[in-house]
Amino acid sequence: MPNDSSNFPQAEIARHLRAYRCIALILQGGGALGAYQAGVHSALLEAGIRPNWLAGISIGSINAAIIAGNPPERQAERLREFWETITSEVVPPWVSSIGDRGAINALSSLHALYLGQKGFYEPRLPPPLVPFQGVLGGRSYYDIRPLKSTLERLIDFDRIHAKAVRLSVGAVNVRTGNFSYFDNTAVRIRPEHIMASAALPPGFPPIEIGGEFYWDGGLVSNTPLQYVLDFEPRMDTLAFQVDLWSAQGPLPDNLGQVFERQKDIGYSSRTRYNTDQIAKMQKIRCGIDRLLSKLPDSLSSEPEVALLKEFRSTAVMNIIQLIYRVKDYETFSKDYEFSRTSMHEHWQAGYDDTAQTLSHPNWLAPPAPTVGVMTHDIHRHKEGRGGEEPVCQAPSMARMRATHQPA
């Protein structure tokens, strides 16, 4: 993996970063695919980009907590240690390089299902049975106490509490169905908060926090993008949105591809739609601010004006979207295929995609106040399912052109 910061135009990048109060790294859930996010962060570090707000769901919350809970010089090392802890090689690497990767990955997925992953989760023996309701361990197939030990070893939770950077992780209240964010500006983050965000049922059990039980935030929304960009007071923000699932994809040809496509659509959380809506609303807020500045003083006490003032905003937002692109041999089990070989591939893909993005530092420039929000959706040329895609494309169908357009 490249490790030379001279690969990046750091001076130009730093000049653009000074325009933002908030630099956010927003991490979606996606299990084993989360190594892609670690690769993204590794490239950001080398380019001199230090996010001051980390927000995650599920595996994204684990990656975010490891980053927030370590100084910059140790973050990549700790992420690497985590991913090497929870991955393994079911077959030797040289077999993976010459064998049928689809079959090898399937074997690795079965290993994860039946034997668990060291430092992450282990199967309950005997497995839970419906007749034994209420019995300890009867709410999930796996025990995730190994994950707690791993988090305690790799994360300095006192550092998170000191708020060197902001950390937000999302979970769902099992009893009420309400979505909750655990934010280190409001609560003291503990391992249980991170585990709750990653407790996907029925594999993992709900996690108790303050007398309530929580499941994986991906059940409601698999990305914390809206939470970050809608937070008051709004700030000039550069957001790196790192997605592990693509809403776009080909028509399935068989049931295996149907299961995969179902996951892609469900867990992508309609990110492109959400970014378009966020852009539309922020443009309206900026328009309200300009309108109010033109009103005569005689109207300033009108109740309608007071209402509009609650929605005015001058903040600008730039969303850099990076989306993992599935490989031909990956299937519906890609999120629980924890082979070391695949982990390295995912990590490298995240690094390469980010390096390609940062080679065009002008994309980091803040949008004009009249625009409000700019979205950049960077794609690699790829072969295989779905054909070749353009390198650059805006999220709205009306804006799918070869060049970036304002959202």
Coordinates of C-alpha atoms in Angstrom, one line a residue:
M1 CA 0.0 0.0 0.0
P2 CA 1.3 3.5 -0.8
N3 CA 2.5 5.4 2.2
D4 CA 4.0 8.6 0.8
S5 CA 2.2 11.8 1.6
S6 CA 3.9 13.4 -1.4
N7 CA 1.4 11.5 -3.5
F8 CA -1.2 14.1 -2.5
P9 CA -1.3 17.9 -3.3
Q10 CA -1.2 18.7 0.4
A11 CA -0.8 22.5 0.1
E12 CA -3.8 22.8 -2.1
I13 CA -5.9 20.5 0.0
A14 CA -5.0 22.4 3.2
R15 CA -6.0 25.7 1.5
H16 CA -9.5 24.3 0.8
L17 CA -9.9 22.8 4.3
R18 CA -9.4 26.2 5.9
A19 CA -12.8 27.2 4.5
Y20 CA -14.7 24.6 6.7
R21 CA -15.5 24.6 10.4
C22 CA -16.6 20.9 10.2
I23 CA -14.8 18.1 8.4
A24 CA -16.9 15.0 8.8
L25 CA -16.2 11.4 8.1
I26 CA -19.5 9.5 7.8
L27 CA -19.3 5.7 7.8
Q28 CA -22.1 3.4 6.7
G29 CA -22.7 -0.1 8.1
G30 CA -21.7 -3.2 6.1
G31 CA -19.9 -5.8 8.2
A32 CA -16.8 -7.2 6.5
L33 CA -16.9 -4.5 3.8
G34 CA -15.9 -2.0 6.5
A35 CA -12.2 -2.5 5.7
Y36 CA -13.0 -0.2 2.7
Q37 CA -13.6 2.6 5.2
A38 CA -10.3 2.0 6.9
G39 CA -8.6 2.4 3.5
V40 CA -10.4 5.6 2.9
H41 CA -9.3 7.0 6.3
S42 CA -5.7 5.9 5.7
A43 CA -5.6 7.9 2.5
L44 CA -7.1 10.9 4.3
L45 CA -4.5 10.8 7.0
E46 CA -1.7 10.7 4.4
A47 CA -3.2 13.7 2.7
G48 CA -3.2 15.7 5.9
I49 CA -7.0 15.5 6.4
R50 CA -8.1 15.1 10.0
P51 CA -11.8 14.9 10.4
N52 CA -13.2 16.6 13.5
W53 CA -16.5 14.8 13.4
L54 CA -16.8 11.0 13.1
A55 CA -20.2 9.5 12.7
G56 CA -21.0 5.8 12.1
I57 CA -23.5 3.0 12.0
S58 CA -22.7 -0.6 12.8
I59 CA -19.2 -1.5 11.5
G60 CA -18.9 2.2 10.7
S61 CA -19.3 3.0 14.3
I62 CA -16.5 0.6 15.2
N63 CA -14.2 2.2 12.7
A64 CA -15.2 5.7 13.9
A65 CA -14.6 4.8 17.5
I66 CA -11.2 3.4 16.8
I67 CA -10.2 6.6 15.0
A68 CA -11.7 8.8 17.7
G69 CA -10.1 6.8 20.5
N70 CA -6.5 7.1 19.2
P71 CA -4.1 10.0 18.3
P72 CA -3.7 10.5 14.6
E73 CA -0.3 8.8 14.5
R74 CA -1.8 5.6 15.8
Q75 CA -5.1 5.5 14.1
A76 CA -4.1 3.6 10.9
E77 CA -2.1 1.1 13.1
R78 CA -5.1 0.5 15.4
L79 CA -7.5 0.1 12.5
R80 CA -5.1 -2.4 10.9
E81 CA -4.8 -4.3 14.2
F82 CA -8.6 -4.5 14.5
W83 CA -9.1 -5.8 11.0
E84 CA -6.3 -8.3 11.3
T85 CA -7.8 -9.5 14.6
I86 CA -11.3 -10.2 13.2
T87 CA -10.3 -11.7 9.9
S88 CA -8.7 -15.0 9.1
E89 CA -7.6 -17.2 6.2
V90 CA -9.7 -20.3 5.8
V91 CA -7.5 -21.4 2.9
P92 CA -3.9 -20.4 2.2
P93 CA -3.4 -17.1 0.3
W94 CA -1.7 -18.8 -2.6
V95 CA -4.9 -20.9 -3.1
S96 CA -7.0 -17.8 -3.2
S97 CA -4.8 -16.4 -5.9
I98 CA -5.3 -19.3 -8.3
G99 CA -8.6 -20.9 -7.1
D100 CA -12.2 -20.0 -7.8
R101 CA -12.6 -16.9 -5.6
G102 CA -16.4 -17.3 -5.5
A103 CA -16.1 -20.8 -4.0
I104 CA -13.3 -19.7 -1.7
N105 CA -15.3 -16.7 -0.4
A106 CA -18.3 -19.0 0.1
L107 CA -16.2 -21.3 2.3
S108 CA -14.9 -18.3 4.3
S109 CA -18.5 -17.1 4.8
L110 CA -19.5 -20.5 6.1
H111 CA -16.6 -20.4 8.5
A112 CA -17.9 -17.0 9.8
L113 CA -21.4 -18.4 10.1
Y114 CA -20.6 -21.6 12.0
L115 CA -17.4 -20.8 13.8
G116 CA -17.6 -17.0 14.3
Q117 CA -14.7 -14.6 14.1
K118 CA -11.9 -14.3 16.6
G119 CA -12.1 -11.1 18.6
F120 CA -15.6 -10.3 17.3
Y121 CA -18.3 -12.9 17.9
E122 CA -18.7 -16.6 18.6
P123 CA -21.6 -18.9 18.2
R124 CA -23.8 -19.8 21.1
L125 CA -23.6 -23.5 22.0
P126 CA -26.2 -25.0 22.0
P127 CA -27.8 -22.5 19.5
P128 CA -30.9 -20.6 20.8
L129 CA -34.3 -22.4 20.4
V130 CA -37.7 -20.7 20.3
P131 CA -39.1 -22.9 23.1
F132 CA -36.5 -21.5 25.5
Q133 CA -37.7 -17.9 25.5
G134 CA -36.2 -15.7 28.1
V135 CA -33.2 -18.0 28.7
L136 CA -29.9 -16.1 28.8
G137 CA -28.5 -15.9 25.3
G138 CA -31.9 -16.8 23.7
R139 CA -32.1 -13.5 21.8
S140 CA -29.3 -14.1 19.3
Y141 CA -27.2 -16.7 17.5
Y142 CA -23.9 -15.2 18.6
D143 CA -22.2 -13.9 21.7
I144 CA -20.4 -10.6 21.1
R145 CA -18.5 -10.4 24.3
P146 CA -15.2 -10.9 22.4
L147 CA -15.9 -7.6 20.6
K148 CA -16.1 -5.8 23.9
S149 CA -12.6 -7.1 24.8
T150 CA -11.3 -6.0 21.4
L151 CA -12.8 -2.5 21.7
E152 CA -11.4 -2.1 25.2
R153 CA -7.9 -3.1 24.0
L154 CA -7.8 -0.8 20.9
I155 CA -9.7 2.3 22.0
D156 CA -8.9 4.9 24.6
F157 CA -12.4 5.8 25.8
D158 CA -11.0 8.5 28.0
R159 CA -9.7 10.2 24.8
I160 CA -13.2 10.0 23.3
H161 CA -14.7 11.5 26.4
A162 CA -12.1 14.3 26.2
K163 CA -13.7 15.3 22.9
A164 CA -10.5 15.7 20.9
V165 CA -12.9 14.9 18.0
R166 CA -16.7 14.5 18.0
L167 CA -18.1 11.0 17.8
S168 CA -21.7 10.0 17.0
V169 CA -23.0 6.5 16.6
G170 CA -26.5 5.4 15.8
A171 CA -28.7 2.6 17.3
V172 CA -32.3 1.7 17.5
N173 CA -34.3 1.4 20.7
V174 CA -35.8 -2.2 20.6
R175 CA -38.8 -1.3 22.8
T176 CA -39.8 2.0 21.1
G177 CA -38.4 1.5 17.6
N178 CA -36.9 5.0 17.9
F179 CA -33.6 5.9 16.4
S180 CA -31.0 7.2 18.8
Y181 CA -27.6 8.8 18.4
F182 CA -25.0 8.4 21.2
D183 CA -22.8 11.5 20.9
N184 CA -19.8 12.2 23.0
T185 CA -20.9 15.8 23.3
A186 CA -23.9 14.6 25.3
V187 CA -22.9 11.2 26.9
R188 CA -19.8 9.4 28.0
I189 CA -19.2 6.8 25.2
R190 CA -18.5 3.3 26.5
P191 CA -17.9 0.0 24.6
E192 CA -21.6 -0.8 25.0
H193 CA -22.6 2.2 22.9
I194 CA -20.4 1.0 20.0
M195 CA -21.7 -2.6 20.4
A196 CA -25.3 -1.4 20.4
S197 CA -24.8 0.4 17.1
A198 CA -23.4 -2.9 15.6
A199 CA -25.9 -5.3 17.2
L200 CA -27.7 -6.6 14.1
P201 CA -30.4 -9.1 15.0
P202 CA -30.9 -12.0 15.1
G203 CA -27.2 -12.6 14.9
F204 CA -26.2 -10.3 17.7
P205 CA -28.1 -9.6 21.0
P206 CA -29.6 -6.2 22.0
I207 CA -27.3 -4.2 24.2
E208 CA -28.5 -2.7 27.4
I209 CA -27.8 1.0 28.1
G210 CA -29.5 2.9 30.9
G211 CA -32.2 0.3 31.3
E212 CA -33.1 0.3 27.5
F213 CA -32.0 -2.2 24.9
Y214 CA -30.6 -1.3 21.5
W215 CA -30.0 -2.9 18.1
D216 CA -28.0 -2.0 15.0
G217 CA -28.9 1.5 13.7
G218 CA -28.9 0.1 10.2
L219 CA -32.4 -1.3 10.9
V220 CA -33.7 2.2 10.5
S221 CA -31.0 4.2 8.6
N222 CA -27.6 2.8 7.6
T223 CA -26.0 6.2 7.2
P224 CA -25.7 9.1 9.7
L225 CA -25.4 11.7 6.9
Q226 CA -28.6 13.6 7.7
Y227 CA -27.8 13.7 11.4
V228 CA -24.5 15.4 10.8
L229 CA -25.7 17.9 8.1
D230 CA -29.0 18.8 9.9
F231 CA -27.4 19.4 13.3
E232 CA -27.9 22.8 14.7
P233 CA -26.2 25.2 14.4
R234 CA -25.4 24.4 10.8
M235 CA -21.7 24.9 9.9
D236 CA -19.7 25.1 6.7
T237 CA -19.0 21.4 6.3
L238 CA -16.9 19.1 4.2
A239 CA -18.3 15.6 4.5
F240 CA -16.7 12.4 3.3
Q241 CA -19.6 10.0 3.0
V242 CA -18.3 6.4 2.7
D243 CA -20.9 3.9 1.6
L244 CA -20.5 0.1 1.5
W245 CA -23.6 -0.6 -0.4
S246 CA -24.6 0.7 -3.8
A247 CA -28.3 1.5 -4.6
Q248 CA -27.5 1.1 -8.3
G249 CA -27.0 -2.4 -9.7
P250 CA -28.1 -4.8 -12.5
L251 CA -31.2 -6.9 -12.6
P252 CA -30.6 -10.2 -10.7
D253 CA -30.3 -13.4 -12.7
N254 CA -30.8 -15.9 -9.9
L255 CA -31.9 -16.1 -6.2
G256 CA -28.4 -15.5 -4.9
Q257 CA -28.2 -12.2 -6.8
V258 CA -31.7 -11.4 -5.6
F259 CA -30.6 -11.7 -2.0
E260 CA -27.5 -9.6 -2.7
R261 CA -29.5 -6.9 -4.5
Q262 CA -32.1 -6.8 -1.7
K263 CA -29.2 -6.1 0.8
D264 CA -27.7 -3.5 -1.5
I265 CA -31.0 -1.6 -1.8
G266 CA -32.0 -1.9 1.8
Y267 CA -28.7 -0.9 3.4
S268 CA -27.7 1.8 0.9
S269 CA -30.4 3.9 2.7
R270 CA -31.1 5.8 -0.5
T271 CA -28.0 7.9 0.0
R272 CA -28.3 9.7 -3.4
Y273 CA -31.9 10.6 -2.7
N274 CA -31.0 11.9 0.7
T275 CA -28.1 14.0 -0.6
D276 CA -30.3 15.5 -3.2
Q277 CA -33.0 16.4 -0.5
I278 CA -30.4 17.8 1.8
A279 CA -29.0 20.0 -1.1
K280 CA -32.5 21.1 -1.9
M281 CA -33.4 22.1 1.6
Q282 CA -30.1 23.9 2.2
K283 CA -30.5 25.9 -0.9
I284 CA -34.0 26.9 0.3
R285 CA -32.5 27.9 3.7
C286 CA -29.8 30.0 2.0
G287 CA -32.6 31.6 -0.1
I288 CA -34.6 32.4 3.0
D289 CA -31.6 34.2 4.5
R290 CA -31.1 36.3 1.3
L291 CA -34.8 37.1 1.2
L292 CA -34.9 38.2 4.9
S293 CA -31.9 40.5 4.4
K294 CA -34.0 42.4 1.8
L295 CA -37.1 42.9 3.9
P296 CA -37.9 46.4 5.1
D297 CA -37.6 46.9 8.9
S298 CA -41.4 47.5 9.0
L299 CA -41.9 43.7 8.5
S300 CA -39.3 42.5 11.0
S301 CA -41.9 42.0 13.8
E302 CA -44.3 40.0 11.7
P303 CA -44.9 36.4 13.0
E304 CA -44.3 35.0 9.6
V305 CA -40.8 36.6 9.5
A306 CA -40.0 35.2 12.9
L307 CA -40.9 31.7 11.6
L308 CA -38.7 32.1 8.6
K309 CA -35.8 33.2 10.7
E310 CA -35.8 29.8 12.4
F311 CA -34.9 28.2 9.0
R312 CA -32.4 30.7 7.6
S313 CA -28.9 29.5 7.0
T314 CA -25.8 30.7 5.3
A315 CA -23.8 27.4 5.7
V316 CA -22.3 25.7 2.7
M317 CA -21.8 22.0 2.5
N318 CA -19.6 19.9 0.2
I319 CA -20.3 16.1 0.2
I320 CA -17.6 13.8 -1.2
Q321 CA -19.2 10.4 -1.7
L322 CA -17.2 7.3 -2.0
I323 CA -19.0 4.0 -2.7
Y324 CA -17.5 0.5 -2.6
R325 CA -17.9 -1.3 -5.9
V326 CA -18.7 -5.0 -5.6
K327 CA -16.4 -7.4 -7.4
D328 CA -17.9 -10.1 -9.7
Y329 CA -17.1 -13.0 -7.3
E330 CA -18.7 -11.4 -4.3
T331 CA -22.2 -12.5 -3.4
F332 CA -24.9 -11.9 -0.8
S333 CA -22.5 -13.1 1.9
K334 CA -20.0 -10.3 1.2
D335 CA -20.8 -8.6 4.5
Y336 CA -19.9 -11.6 6.5
E337 CA -17.0 -12.9 4.4
F338 CA -14.1 -12.2 6.7
S339 CA -11.2 -13.6 4.9
R340 CA -7.8 -11.8 5.3
T341 CA -7.4 -11.7 1.5
S342 CA -10.8 -9.9 1.0
M343 CA -10.0 -7.5 3.8
H344 CA -6.8 -6.4 2.2
E345 CA -8.6 -5.9 -1.1
H346 CA -11.4 -3.8 0.5
W347 CA -8.8 -1.7 2.3
Q348 CA -6.8 -1.1 -0.9
A349 CA -9.9 -0.2 -2.8
G350 CA -10.8 2.4 -0.2
Y351 CA -7.3 3.8 -0.3
D352 CA -7.2 3.9 -4.1
D353 CA -10.7 5.5 -4.5
T354 CA -9.7 8.2 -2.0
A355 CA -6.3 8.8 -3.6
Q356 CA -8.1 9.2 -7.0
T357 CA -10.5 11.7 -5.5
L358 CA -7.8 13.8 -3.7
S359 CA -5.8 14.0 -6.9
H360 CA -8.4 16.6 -7.9
P361 CA -8.3 18.9 -4.9
N362 CA -10.5 21.5 -6.6
W363 CA -13.4 19.1 -5.7
L364 CA -12.8 20.1 -2.0
A365 CA -13.5 23.8 -2.7
P366 CA -16.6 25.0 -0.9
P367 CA -19.7 25.8 -3.1
A368 CA -20.9 29.3 -3.6
P369 CA -23.4 30.6 -1.0
T370 CA -26.1 30.7 -3.8
V371 CA -25.6 27.0 -4.3
G372 CA -25.5 25.9 -0.7
V373 CA -24.6 22.2 -1.2
M374 CA -22.3 20.5 -3.7
T375 CA -22.2 16.7 -4.1
H376 CA -19.4 14.8 -5.8
D377 CA -19.9 11.1 -6.5
I378 CA -16.6 9.6 -7.6
H379 CA -16.6 6.3 -9.4
R380 CA -13.7 4.2 -10.7
H381 CA -13.9 2.6 -14.1
K382 CA -14.8 -1.0 -13.4
E383 CA -15.4 -4.2 -15.4
G384 CA -18.0 -6.9 -14.7
R385 CA -21.6 -6.6 -13.6
G386 CA -23.2 -3.4 -14.6
G387 CA -20.5 -2.6 -17.2
E388 CA -18.2 0.4 -17.1
E389 CA -19.2 3.5 -15.2
P390 CA -18.0 7.1 -15.6
V391 CA -15.3 8.3 -13.3
C392 CA -17.3 11.3 -12.2
Q393 CA -21.1 11.5 -11.8
A394 CA -23.5 13.6 -9.8
P395 CA -26.2 11.8 -7.8
S396 CA -29.3 13.1 -9.5
M397 CA -30.3 11.5 -12.8
A398 CA -30.9 15.1 -14.2
R399 CA -27.3 15.8 -13.4
M400 CA -25.5 12.7 -14.7
R401 CA -22.8 14.3 -16.8
A402 CA -19.1 13.9 -17.2
T403 CA -18.4 16.9 -15.1
H404 CA -19.4 17.8 -11.6
Q405 CA -22.5 20.0 -11.3
P406 CA -23.9 21.9 -8.2
A407 CA -26.5 19.9 -6.3

